[in-house]
CSV table of C-alpha atoms and ligand atoms in Angstrom, one decimal:
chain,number,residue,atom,x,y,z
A,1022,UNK,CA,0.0,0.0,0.0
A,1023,UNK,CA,1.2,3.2,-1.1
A,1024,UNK,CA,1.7,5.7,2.1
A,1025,UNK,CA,0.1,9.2,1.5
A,1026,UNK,CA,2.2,12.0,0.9
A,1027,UNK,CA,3.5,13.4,3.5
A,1028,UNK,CA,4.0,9.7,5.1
A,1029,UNK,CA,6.3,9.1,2.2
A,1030,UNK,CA,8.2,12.6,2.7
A,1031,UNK,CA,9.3,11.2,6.4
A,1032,UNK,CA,10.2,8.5,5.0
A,1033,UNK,CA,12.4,10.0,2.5
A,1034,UNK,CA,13.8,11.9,5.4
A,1035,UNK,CA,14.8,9.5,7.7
A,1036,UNK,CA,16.9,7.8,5.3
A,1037,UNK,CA,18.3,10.8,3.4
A,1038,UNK,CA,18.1,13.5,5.9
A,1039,UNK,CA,20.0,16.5,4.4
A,1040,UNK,CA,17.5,16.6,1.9
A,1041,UNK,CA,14.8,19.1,0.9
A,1042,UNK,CA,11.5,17.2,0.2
A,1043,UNK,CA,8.7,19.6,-0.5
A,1044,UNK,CA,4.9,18.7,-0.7
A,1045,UNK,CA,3.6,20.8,-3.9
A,1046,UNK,CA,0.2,20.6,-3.7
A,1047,UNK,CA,-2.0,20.0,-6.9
A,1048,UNK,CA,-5.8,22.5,-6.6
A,1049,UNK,CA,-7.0,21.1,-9.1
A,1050,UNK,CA,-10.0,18.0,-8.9
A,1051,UNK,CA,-7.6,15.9,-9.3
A,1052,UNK,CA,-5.6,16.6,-6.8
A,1053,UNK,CA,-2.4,14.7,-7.6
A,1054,UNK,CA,0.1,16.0,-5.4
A,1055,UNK,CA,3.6,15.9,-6.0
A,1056,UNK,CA,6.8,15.9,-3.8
A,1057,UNK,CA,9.5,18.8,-4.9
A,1058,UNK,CA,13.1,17.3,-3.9
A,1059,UNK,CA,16.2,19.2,-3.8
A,1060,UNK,CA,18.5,18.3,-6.6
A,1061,UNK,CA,21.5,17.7,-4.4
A,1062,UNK,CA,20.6,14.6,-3.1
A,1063,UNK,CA,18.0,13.3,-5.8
A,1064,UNK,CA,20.0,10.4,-7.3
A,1065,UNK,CA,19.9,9.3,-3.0
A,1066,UNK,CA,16.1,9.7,-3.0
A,1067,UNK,CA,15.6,7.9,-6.4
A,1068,UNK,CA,17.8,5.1,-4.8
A,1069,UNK,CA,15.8,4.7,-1.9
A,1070,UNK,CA,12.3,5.1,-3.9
A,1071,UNK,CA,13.7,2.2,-6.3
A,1072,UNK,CA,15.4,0.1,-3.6
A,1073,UNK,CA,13.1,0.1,-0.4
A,1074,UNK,CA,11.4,-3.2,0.1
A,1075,UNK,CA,8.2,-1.7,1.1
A,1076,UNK,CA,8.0,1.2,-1.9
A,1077,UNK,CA,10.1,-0.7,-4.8
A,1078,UNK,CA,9.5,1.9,-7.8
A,1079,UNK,CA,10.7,0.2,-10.5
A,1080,UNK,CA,9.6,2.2,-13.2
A,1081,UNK,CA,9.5,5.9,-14.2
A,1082,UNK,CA,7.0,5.8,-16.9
A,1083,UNK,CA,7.8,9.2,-17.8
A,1084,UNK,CA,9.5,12.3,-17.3
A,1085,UNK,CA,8.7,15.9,-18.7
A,1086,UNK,CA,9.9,19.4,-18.5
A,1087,UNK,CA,8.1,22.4,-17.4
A,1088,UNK,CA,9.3,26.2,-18.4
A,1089,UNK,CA,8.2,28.8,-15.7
A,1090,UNK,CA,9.5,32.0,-16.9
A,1091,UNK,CA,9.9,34.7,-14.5
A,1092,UNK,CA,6.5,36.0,-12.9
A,1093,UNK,CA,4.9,39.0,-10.7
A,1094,UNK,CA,2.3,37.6,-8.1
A,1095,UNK,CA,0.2,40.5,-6.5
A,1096,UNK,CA,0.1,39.5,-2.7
A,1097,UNK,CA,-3.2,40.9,-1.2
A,1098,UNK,CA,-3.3,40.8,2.8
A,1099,UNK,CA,-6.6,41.9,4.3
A,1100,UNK,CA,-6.4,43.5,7.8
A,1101,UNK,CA,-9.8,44.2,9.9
A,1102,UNK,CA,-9.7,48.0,11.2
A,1103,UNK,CA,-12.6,48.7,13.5
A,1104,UNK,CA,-15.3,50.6,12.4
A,1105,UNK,CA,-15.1,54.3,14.4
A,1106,UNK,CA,-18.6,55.0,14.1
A,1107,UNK,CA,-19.5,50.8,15.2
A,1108,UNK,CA,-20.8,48.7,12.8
A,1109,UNK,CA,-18.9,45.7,11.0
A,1110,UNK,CA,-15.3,46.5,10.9
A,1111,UNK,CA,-13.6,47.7,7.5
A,1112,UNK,CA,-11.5,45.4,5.5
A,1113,UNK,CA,-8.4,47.4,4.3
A,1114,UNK,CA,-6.6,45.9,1.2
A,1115,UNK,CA,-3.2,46.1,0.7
A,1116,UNK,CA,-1.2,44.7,-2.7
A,1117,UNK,CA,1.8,43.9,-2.8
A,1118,UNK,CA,4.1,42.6,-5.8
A,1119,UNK,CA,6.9,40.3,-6.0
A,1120,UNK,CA,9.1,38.5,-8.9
A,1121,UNK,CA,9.1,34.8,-8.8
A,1122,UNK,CA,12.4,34.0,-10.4
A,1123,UNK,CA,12.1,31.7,-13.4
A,1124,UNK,CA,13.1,28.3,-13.5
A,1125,UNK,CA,13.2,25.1,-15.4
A,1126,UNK,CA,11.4,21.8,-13.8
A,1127,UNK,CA,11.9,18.3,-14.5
A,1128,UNK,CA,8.8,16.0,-13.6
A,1129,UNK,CA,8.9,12.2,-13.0
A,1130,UNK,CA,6.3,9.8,-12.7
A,1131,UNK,CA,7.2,6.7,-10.7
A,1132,UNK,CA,5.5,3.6,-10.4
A,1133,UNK,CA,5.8,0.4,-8.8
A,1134,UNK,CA,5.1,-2.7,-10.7
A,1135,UNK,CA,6.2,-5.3,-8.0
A,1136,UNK,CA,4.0,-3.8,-5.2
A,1137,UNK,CA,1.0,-2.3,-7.8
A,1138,UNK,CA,0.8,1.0,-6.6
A,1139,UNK,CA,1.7,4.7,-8.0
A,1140,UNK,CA,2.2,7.3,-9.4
A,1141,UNK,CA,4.9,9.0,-7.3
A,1142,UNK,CA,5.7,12.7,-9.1
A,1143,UNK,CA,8.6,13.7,-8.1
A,1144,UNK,CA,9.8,17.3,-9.3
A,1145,UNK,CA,13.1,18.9,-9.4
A,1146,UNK,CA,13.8,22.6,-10.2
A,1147,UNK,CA,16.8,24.1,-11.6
A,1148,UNK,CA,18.4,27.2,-10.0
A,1149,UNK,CA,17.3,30.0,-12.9
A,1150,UNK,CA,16.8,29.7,-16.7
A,1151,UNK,CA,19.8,30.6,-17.8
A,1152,UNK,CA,23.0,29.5,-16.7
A,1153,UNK,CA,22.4,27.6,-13.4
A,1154,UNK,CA,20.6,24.6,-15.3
A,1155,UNK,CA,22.0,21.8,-14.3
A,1156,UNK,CA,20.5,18.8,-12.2
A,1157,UNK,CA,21.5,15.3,-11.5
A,1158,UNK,CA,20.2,13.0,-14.4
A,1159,UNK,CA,17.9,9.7,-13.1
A,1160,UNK,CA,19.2,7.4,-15.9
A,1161,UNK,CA,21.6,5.4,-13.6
A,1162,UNK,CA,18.6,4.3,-11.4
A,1163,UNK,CA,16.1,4.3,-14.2
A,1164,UNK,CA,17.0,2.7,-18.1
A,1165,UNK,CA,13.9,4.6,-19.4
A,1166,UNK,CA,14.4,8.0,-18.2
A,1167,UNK,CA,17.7,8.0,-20.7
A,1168,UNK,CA,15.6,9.1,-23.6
A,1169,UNK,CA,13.4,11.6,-22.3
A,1170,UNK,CA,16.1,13.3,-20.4
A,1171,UNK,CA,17.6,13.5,-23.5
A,1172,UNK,CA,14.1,15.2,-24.8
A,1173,UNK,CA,14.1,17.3,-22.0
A,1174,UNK,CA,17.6,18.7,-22.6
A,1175,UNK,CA,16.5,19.4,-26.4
A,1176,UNK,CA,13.4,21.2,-25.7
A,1177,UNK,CA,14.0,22.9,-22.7
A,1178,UNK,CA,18.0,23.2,-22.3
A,1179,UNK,CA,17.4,21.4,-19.0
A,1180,UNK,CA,21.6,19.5,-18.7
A,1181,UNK,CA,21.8,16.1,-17.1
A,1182,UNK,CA,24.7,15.7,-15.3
A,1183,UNK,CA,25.7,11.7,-15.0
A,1184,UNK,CA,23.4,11.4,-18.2
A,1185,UNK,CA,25.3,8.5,-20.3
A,1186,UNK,CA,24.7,9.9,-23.6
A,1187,UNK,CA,23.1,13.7,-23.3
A,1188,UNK,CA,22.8,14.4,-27.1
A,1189,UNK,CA,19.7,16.2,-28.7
A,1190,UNK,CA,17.2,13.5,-29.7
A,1191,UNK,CA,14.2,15.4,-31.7
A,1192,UNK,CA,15.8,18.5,-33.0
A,1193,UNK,CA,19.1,18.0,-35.2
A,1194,UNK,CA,22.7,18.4,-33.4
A,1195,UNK,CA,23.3,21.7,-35.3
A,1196,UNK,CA,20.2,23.3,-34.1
A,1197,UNK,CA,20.3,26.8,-31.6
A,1198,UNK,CA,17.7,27.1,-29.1
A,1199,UNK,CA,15.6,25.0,-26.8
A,1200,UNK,CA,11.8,25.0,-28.4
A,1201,UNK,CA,9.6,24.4,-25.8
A,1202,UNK,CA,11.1,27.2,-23.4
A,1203,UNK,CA,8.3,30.5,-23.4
A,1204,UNK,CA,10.2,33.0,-25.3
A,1205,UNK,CA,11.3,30.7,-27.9
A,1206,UNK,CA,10.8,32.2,-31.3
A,1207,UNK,CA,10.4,30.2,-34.2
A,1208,UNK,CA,11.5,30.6,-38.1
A,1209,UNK,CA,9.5,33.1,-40.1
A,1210,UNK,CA,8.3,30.7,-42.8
A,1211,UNK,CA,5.1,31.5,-43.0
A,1212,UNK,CA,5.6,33.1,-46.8
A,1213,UNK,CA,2.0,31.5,-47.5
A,1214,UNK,CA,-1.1,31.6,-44.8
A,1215,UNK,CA,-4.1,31.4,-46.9
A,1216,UNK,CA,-6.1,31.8,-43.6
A,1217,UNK,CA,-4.5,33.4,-41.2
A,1218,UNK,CA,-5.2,34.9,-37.7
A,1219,UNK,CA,-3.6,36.0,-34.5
A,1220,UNK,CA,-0.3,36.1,-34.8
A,1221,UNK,CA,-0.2,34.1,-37.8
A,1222,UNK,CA,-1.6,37.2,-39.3
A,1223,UNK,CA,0.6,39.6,-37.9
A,1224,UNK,CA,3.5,37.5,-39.8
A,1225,UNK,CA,1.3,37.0,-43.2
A,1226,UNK,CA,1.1,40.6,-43.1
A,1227,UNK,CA,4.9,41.3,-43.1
A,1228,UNK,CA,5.3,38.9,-46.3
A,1229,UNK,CA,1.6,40.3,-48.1
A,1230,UNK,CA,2.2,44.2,-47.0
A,1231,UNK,CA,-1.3,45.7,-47.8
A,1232,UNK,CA,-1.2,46.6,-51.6
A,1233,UNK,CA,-1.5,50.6,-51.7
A,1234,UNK,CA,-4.5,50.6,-53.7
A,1235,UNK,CA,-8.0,52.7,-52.7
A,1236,UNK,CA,-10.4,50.4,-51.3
A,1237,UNK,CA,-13.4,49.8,-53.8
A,1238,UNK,CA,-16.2,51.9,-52.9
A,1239,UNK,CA,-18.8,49.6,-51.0
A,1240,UNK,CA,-21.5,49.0,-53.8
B,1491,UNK,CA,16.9,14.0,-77.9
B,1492,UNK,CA,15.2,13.1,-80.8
B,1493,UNK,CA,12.7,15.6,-83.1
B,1494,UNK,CA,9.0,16.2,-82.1
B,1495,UNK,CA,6.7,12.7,-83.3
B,1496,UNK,CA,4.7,13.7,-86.2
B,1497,UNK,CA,0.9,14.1,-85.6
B,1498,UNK,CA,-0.8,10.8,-85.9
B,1499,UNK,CA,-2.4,10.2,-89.0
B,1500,UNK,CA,-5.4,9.3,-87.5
B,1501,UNK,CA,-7.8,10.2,-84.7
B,1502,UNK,CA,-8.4,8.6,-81.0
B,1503,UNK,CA,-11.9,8.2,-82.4
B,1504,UNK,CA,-11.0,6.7,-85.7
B,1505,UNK,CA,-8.4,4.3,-83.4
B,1506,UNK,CA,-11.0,3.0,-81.3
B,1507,UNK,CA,-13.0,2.5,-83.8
B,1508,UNK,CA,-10.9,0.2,-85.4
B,1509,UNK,CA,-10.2,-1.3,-82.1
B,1510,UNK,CA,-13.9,-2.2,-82.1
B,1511,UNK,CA,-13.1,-4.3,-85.1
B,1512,UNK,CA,-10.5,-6.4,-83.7
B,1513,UNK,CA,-7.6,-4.2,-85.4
B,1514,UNK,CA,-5.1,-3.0,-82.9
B,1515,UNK,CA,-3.1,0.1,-83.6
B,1516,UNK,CA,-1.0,1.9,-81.9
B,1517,UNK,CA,2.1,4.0,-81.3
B,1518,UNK,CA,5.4,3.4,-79.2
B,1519,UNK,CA,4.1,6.3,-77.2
B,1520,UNK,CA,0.6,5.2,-76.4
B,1521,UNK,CA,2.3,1.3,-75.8
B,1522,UNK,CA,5.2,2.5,-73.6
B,1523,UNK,CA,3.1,4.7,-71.2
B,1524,UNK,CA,0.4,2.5,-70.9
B,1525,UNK,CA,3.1,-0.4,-69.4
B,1526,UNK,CA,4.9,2.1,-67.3
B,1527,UNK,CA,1.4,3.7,-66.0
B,1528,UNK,CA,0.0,0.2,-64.6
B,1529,UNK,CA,3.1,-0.8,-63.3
B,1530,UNK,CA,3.5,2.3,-60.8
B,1531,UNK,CA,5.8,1.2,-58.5
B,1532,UNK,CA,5.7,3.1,-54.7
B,1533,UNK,CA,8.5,3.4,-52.0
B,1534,UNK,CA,7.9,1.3,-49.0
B,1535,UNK,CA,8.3,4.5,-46.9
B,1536,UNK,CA,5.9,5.8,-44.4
B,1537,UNK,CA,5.9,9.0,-42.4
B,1538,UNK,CA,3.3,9.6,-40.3
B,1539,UNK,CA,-0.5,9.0,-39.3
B,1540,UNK,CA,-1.2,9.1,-43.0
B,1541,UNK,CA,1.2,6.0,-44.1
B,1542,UNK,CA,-1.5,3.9,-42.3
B,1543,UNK,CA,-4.1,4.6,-44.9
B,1544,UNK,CA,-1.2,3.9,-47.6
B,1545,UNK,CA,-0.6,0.5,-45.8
B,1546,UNK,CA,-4.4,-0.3,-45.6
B,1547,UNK,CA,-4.9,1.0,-49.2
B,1548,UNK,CA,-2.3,-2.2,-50.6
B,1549,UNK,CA,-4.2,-4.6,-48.3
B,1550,UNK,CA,-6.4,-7.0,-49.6
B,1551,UNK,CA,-9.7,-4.6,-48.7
B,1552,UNK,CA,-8.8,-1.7,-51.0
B,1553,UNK,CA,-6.1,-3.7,-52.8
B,1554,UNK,CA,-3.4,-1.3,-54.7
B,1555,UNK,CA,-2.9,-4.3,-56.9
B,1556,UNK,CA,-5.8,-3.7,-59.3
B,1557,UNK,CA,-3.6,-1.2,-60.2
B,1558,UNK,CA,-0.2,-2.7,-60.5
B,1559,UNK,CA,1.3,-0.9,-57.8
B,1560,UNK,CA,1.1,-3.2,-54.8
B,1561,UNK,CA,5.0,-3.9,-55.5
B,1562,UNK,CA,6.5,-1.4,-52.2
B,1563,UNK,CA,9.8,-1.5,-53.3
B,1564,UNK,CA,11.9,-1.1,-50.4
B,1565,UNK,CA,14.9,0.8,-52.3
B,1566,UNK,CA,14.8,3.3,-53.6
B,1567,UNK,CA,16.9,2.4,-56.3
B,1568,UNK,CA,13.8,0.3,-58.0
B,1569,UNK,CA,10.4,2.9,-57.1
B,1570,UNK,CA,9.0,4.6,-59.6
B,1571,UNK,CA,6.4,6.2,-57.0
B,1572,UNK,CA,7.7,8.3,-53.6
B,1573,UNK,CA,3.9,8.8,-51.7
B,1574,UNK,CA,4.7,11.6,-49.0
B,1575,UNK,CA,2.9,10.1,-46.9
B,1576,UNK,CA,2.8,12.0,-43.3
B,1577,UNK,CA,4.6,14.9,-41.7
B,1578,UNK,CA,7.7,15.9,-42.7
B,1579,UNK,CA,9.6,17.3,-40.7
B,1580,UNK,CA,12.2,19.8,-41.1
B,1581,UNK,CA,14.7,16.9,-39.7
B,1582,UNK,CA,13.5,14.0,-41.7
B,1583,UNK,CA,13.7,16.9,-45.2
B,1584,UNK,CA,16.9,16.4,-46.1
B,1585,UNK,CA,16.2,12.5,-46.3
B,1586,UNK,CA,13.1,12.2,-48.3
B,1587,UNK,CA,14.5,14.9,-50.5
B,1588,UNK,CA,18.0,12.5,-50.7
B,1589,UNK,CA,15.5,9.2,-51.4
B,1590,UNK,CA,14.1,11.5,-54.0
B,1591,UNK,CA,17.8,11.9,-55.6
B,1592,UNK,CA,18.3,8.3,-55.4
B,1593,UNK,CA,15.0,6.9,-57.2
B,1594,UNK,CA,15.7,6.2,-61.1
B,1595,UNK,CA,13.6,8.1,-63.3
B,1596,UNK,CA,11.0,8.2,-64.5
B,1597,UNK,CA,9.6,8.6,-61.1
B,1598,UNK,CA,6.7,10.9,-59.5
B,1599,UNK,CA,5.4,12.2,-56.4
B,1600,UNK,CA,2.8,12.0,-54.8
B,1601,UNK,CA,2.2,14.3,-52.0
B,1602,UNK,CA,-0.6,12.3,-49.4
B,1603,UNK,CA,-2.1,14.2,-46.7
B,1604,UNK,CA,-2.5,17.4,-45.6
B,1605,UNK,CA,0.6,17.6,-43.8
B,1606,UNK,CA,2.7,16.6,-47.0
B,1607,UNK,CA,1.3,19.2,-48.8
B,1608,UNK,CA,1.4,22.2,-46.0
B,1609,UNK,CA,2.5,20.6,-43.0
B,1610,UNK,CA,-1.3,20.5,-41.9
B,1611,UNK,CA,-2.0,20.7,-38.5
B,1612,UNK,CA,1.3,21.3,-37.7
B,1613,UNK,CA,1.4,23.9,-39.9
B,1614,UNK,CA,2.3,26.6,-37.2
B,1615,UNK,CA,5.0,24.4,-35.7
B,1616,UNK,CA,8.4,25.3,-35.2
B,1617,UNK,CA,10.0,21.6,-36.6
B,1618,UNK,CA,7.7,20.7,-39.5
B,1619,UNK,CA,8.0,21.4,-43.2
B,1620,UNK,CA,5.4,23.4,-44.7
B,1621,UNK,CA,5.2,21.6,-47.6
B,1622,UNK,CA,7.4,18.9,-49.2
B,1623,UNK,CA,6.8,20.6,-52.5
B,1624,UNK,CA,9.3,23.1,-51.0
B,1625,UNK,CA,12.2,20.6,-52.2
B,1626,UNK,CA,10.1,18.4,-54.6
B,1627,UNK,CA,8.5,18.5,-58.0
B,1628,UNK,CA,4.9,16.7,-56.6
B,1629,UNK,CA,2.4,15.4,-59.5
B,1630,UNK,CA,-0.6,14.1,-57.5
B,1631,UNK,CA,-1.6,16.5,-54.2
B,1632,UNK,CA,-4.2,14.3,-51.9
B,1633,UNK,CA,-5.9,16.2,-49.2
B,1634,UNK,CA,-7.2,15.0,-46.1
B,1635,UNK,CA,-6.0,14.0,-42.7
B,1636,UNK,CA,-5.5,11.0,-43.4
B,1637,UNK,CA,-7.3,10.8,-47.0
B,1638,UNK,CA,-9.2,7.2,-47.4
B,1639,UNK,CA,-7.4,4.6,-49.1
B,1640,UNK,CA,-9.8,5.3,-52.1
B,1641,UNK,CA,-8.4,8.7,-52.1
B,1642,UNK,CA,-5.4,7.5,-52.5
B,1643,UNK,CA,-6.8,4.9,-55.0
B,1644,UNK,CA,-7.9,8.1,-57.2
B,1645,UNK,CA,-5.3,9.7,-56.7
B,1646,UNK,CA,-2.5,7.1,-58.3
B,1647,UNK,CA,-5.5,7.0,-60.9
B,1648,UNK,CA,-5.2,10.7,-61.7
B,1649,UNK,CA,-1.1,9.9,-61.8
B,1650,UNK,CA,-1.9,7.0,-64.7
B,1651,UNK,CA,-3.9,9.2,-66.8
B,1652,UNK,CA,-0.8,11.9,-66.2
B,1653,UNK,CA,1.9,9.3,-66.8
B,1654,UNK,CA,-0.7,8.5,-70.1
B,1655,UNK,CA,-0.5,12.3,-71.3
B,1656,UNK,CA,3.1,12.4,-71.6
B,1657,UNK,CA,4.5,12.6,-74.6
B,1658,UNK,CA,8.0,10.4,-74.9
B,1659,UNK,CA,9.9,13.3,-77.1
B,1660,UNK,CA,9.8,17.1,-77.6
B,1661,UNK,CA,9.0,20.1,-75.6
B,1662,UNK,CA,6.3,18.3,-73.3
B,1663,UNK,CA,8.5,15.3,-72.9
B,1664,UNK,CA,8.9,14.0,-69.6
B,1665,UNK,CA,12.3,15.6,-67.4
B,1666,UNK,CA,14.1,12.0,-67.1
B,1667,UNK,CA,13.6,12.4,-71.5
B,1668,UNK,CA,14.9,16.0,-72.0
B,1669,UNK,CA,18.6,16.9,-71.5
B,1670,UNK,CA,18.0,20.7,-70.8
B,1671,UNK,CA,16.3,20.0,-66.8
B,1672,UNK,CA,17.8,19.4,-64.1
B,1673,UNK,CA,17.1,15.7,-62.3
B,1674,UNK,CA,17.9,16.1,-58.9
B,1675,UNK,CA,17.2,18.2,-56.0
B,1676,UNK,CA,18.5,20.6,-53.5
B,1677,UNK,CA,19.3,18.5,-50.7
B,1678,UNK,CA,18.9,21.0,-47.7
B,1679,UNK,CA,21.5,21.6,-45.0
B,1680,UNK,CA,20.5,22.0,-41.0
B,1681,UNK,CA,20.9,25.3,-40.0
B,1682,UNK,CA,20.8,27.3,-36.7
B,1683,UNK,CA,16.9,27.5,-36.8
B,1684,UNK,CA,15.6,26.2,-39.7
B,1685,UNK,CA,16.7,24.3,-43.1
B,1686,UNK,CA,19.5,25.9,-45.5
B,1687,UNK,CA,17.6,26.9,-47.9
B,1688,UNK,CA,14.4,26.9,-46.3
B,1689,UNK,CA,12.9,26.1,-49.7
B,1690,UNK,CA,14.2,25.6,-53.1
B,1691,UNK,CA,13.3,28.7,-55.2
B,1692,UNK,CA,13.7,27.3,-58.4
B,1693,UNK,CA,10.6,24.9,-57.4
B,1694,UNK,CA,8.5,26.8,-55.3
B,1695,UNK,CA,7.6,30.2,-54.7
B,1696,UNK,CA,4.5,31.1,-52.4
B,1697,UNK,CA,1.2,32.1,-54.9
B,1698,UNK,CA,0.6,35.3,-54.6
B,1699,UNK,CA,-1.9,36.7,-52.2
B,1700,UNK,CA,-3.4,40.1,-52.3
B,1701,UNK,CA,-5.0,40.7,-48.9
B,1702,UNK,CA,-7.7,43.9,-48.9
B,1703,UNK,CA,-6.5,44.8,-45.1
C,2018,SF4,S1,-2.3,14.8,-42.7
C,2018,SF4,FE1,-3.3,14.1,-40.8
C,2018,SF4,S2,-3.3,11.9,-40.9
C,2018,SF4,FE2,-1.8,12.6,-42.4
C,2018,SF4,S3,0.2,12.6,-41.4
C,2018,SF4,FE3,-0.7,14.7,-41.2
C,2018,SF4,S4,-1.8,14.6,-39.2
C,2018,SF4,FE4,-1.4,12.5,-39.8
């Protein structure tokens, strides 16, 4: 039987106790929570996840990236101020902004075929988006993680370190850029939109400028 | 190559005509075109969603053989036919455009699928070519995502009747027959972002659109 969460995050703990193990909670109905681990001791975490008699994840059945560029979140504390002249006491608003740094995430998705229980997200978050992007690659305790590292690292620049063979798999090995990161930009070959919109548009209009003709007169 | 054929002496009515009668006549042209039309062969070569409909389309349900093409040759070095069949993208260009280069001619394109003619639904994707005809001469366009496998039946069809029409010397003859064109293609080099060339201008150039805004 698969112990909830936060069982699981003790459990982590007692064996690898200089780790960070973080419970990232999931609002949504489906509510699949996942546990954020610090990437210094990860590969010790995925060894005791795999290894453990009583957990026994065998199997990562997949692992993803996620781009979270760099964000402003408007904090709004309410404080009570009582009411001078009685009555219900005002509520006073105040807002207040702060930058989430960006980062890159890895997810994994662990399962257990010997004991029949999963998934196990496990999430790890590189330090920025630029030049702090490396984390410890899973491949040594998981075979199948080797490829989709490897898609990882294409798409989103995320480097494995320990990775056997960390080589661009989808894009080719001259290509610049990681395409699935948020500010990618892609080529400008859109020389022929027949129906365009959005921002499609916008780039059919640069190829097709507007012919300077008068508009006919509507009949 | 040698000079224009002279007009036939007689017309396609007066021919079948005498067909009718049990007197065959004919010309090298109308003999040589008719073999090579019903024996079309196709490049065992899939790409995408769309290569499913290619491979039910030579099975036994819509059987391809009727036609003489159920032959998937799986070198190039013996197809007559290269079907597009699926997404191409930008990485996989340089290599259908190279299989191209290496199939013998006479040989013909089909482009299956809305994604081999435009890139289809990936149309607005960074990593897919919008458009094999960007690199290759295609005869026979098939939209649909996938087409049926009768689309596909009609649309080897329409290729007999063009492989039919050709004439075997002159000004209309056939590219493999004619010394002055060119036989093979730009095989595109990976670039930073995108293909080197992006598209061969020499075979496509977008149509022109005039757009009232
Ligand atoms: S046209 Fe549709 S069915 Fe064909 S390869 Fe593209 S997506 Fe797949």
């Amino acid at each position: 039987m698969l112990p909830p969460l936060d069982e699981l995050r003790r459990l982590i703990l007692t064996t690898v106790p200089a780790a960070t193990v973080t419970i990232v909670e999931n609002p949504g109905p489906a509510a699949q929570h996942s546990l954020l681990i610090g990437a210094d001791h990860a590969l010790a975490i995925a060894r005791f996840l795999r290894d453990s008699s009583e957990l026994r994840f065998d199997t990562c059945s997949n692992v993803t990236g996620i781009d979270w560029p760099e964000r402003e979140v408007v904090d709004v504390t309410r404080t009570e101020v009582p009411n001078p002249a009685g009555g219900p006491p005002k509520v006073i608003e105040t807002k207040a902004k702060r930058v989430v740094p960006g980062c890159l995430e890895v997810v994994y998705h662990l399962y257990s075929v010997a004991r029949k229980h999963g998934p196990v997200i496990l999430r790890l978050r590189t330090a920025n988006r630029a030049d702090q992007v490396t984390l410890p690659s899973l491949t040594p305790v998981w075979r199948a993680c080797e490829f989709q590292e490897r898609e990882v690292f294409d798409l989103y620049g995320v480097r494995f370190s320990g990775h056997p063979d960390l080589r661009r798999i989808l894009m080719w090995d001259e290509f610049v850029g990681h395409p699935m990161r948020k500010d990618y930009v892609e080529p400008d070959d859109y020389e022929w939109e027949p129906t365009p919109h959005d921002e499609v548009l916008a780039k059919a209009q640069r190829h097709y400028p507007a012919p300077p003709q008068e508009r006919l007169p509507d009949a | 190559m040698s000079d224009a054929p002279a007009p036939s002496p007689i017309s396609d009515a007066e021919r079948d005509e005498l067909r009718r009668h049990g007197i065959l006549l004919t010309s090298v042209q109308e003999i040589y075109n008719w073999g090579r039309s019903h024996s079309v062969w196709p490049l065992q070569f899939g790409l995408a969603c769309c290569a499913i409909e290619m491979i039910a389309a030579s099975m036994a349900r819509f059987d391809l053989a009727r036609f003489g093409s159920e032959v998937f040759r799986p070198s190039p070095r013996q197809a007559d036919l290269l079907i597009v069949s699926g997404t191409v993208t930008k990485k996989m260009a340089p290599q259908v455009v190279r299989l191209w280069n290496q199939m013998p001619e006479p040989k013909y394109c089909i482009a299956m699928g809305a994604c081999a003619i435009s890139g289809g639904p990936f149309k607005q994707g960074y990593n897919v070519l919008k458009g094999i005809d960007r690199f290759i001469p295609v005869d026979v366009y098939i939209p649909g995502c996938p087409p049926r496998p009768e689309a596909l039946l009609h649309g080897l069809m329409q290729l007999q009747e063009k492989i039919r029409g050709q004439a075997i010397a002159g000004p209309d003859a056939p590219p493999h027959l004619r010394d002055d064109v060119r036989g093979d293609c730009t095989v595109p080099a990976f670039g930073p972002h995108d293909l080197i060339p992006p598209k061969d201008p020499s075979l496509w150039h977008p149509p022109v659109i005039v757009r009232p805004d």
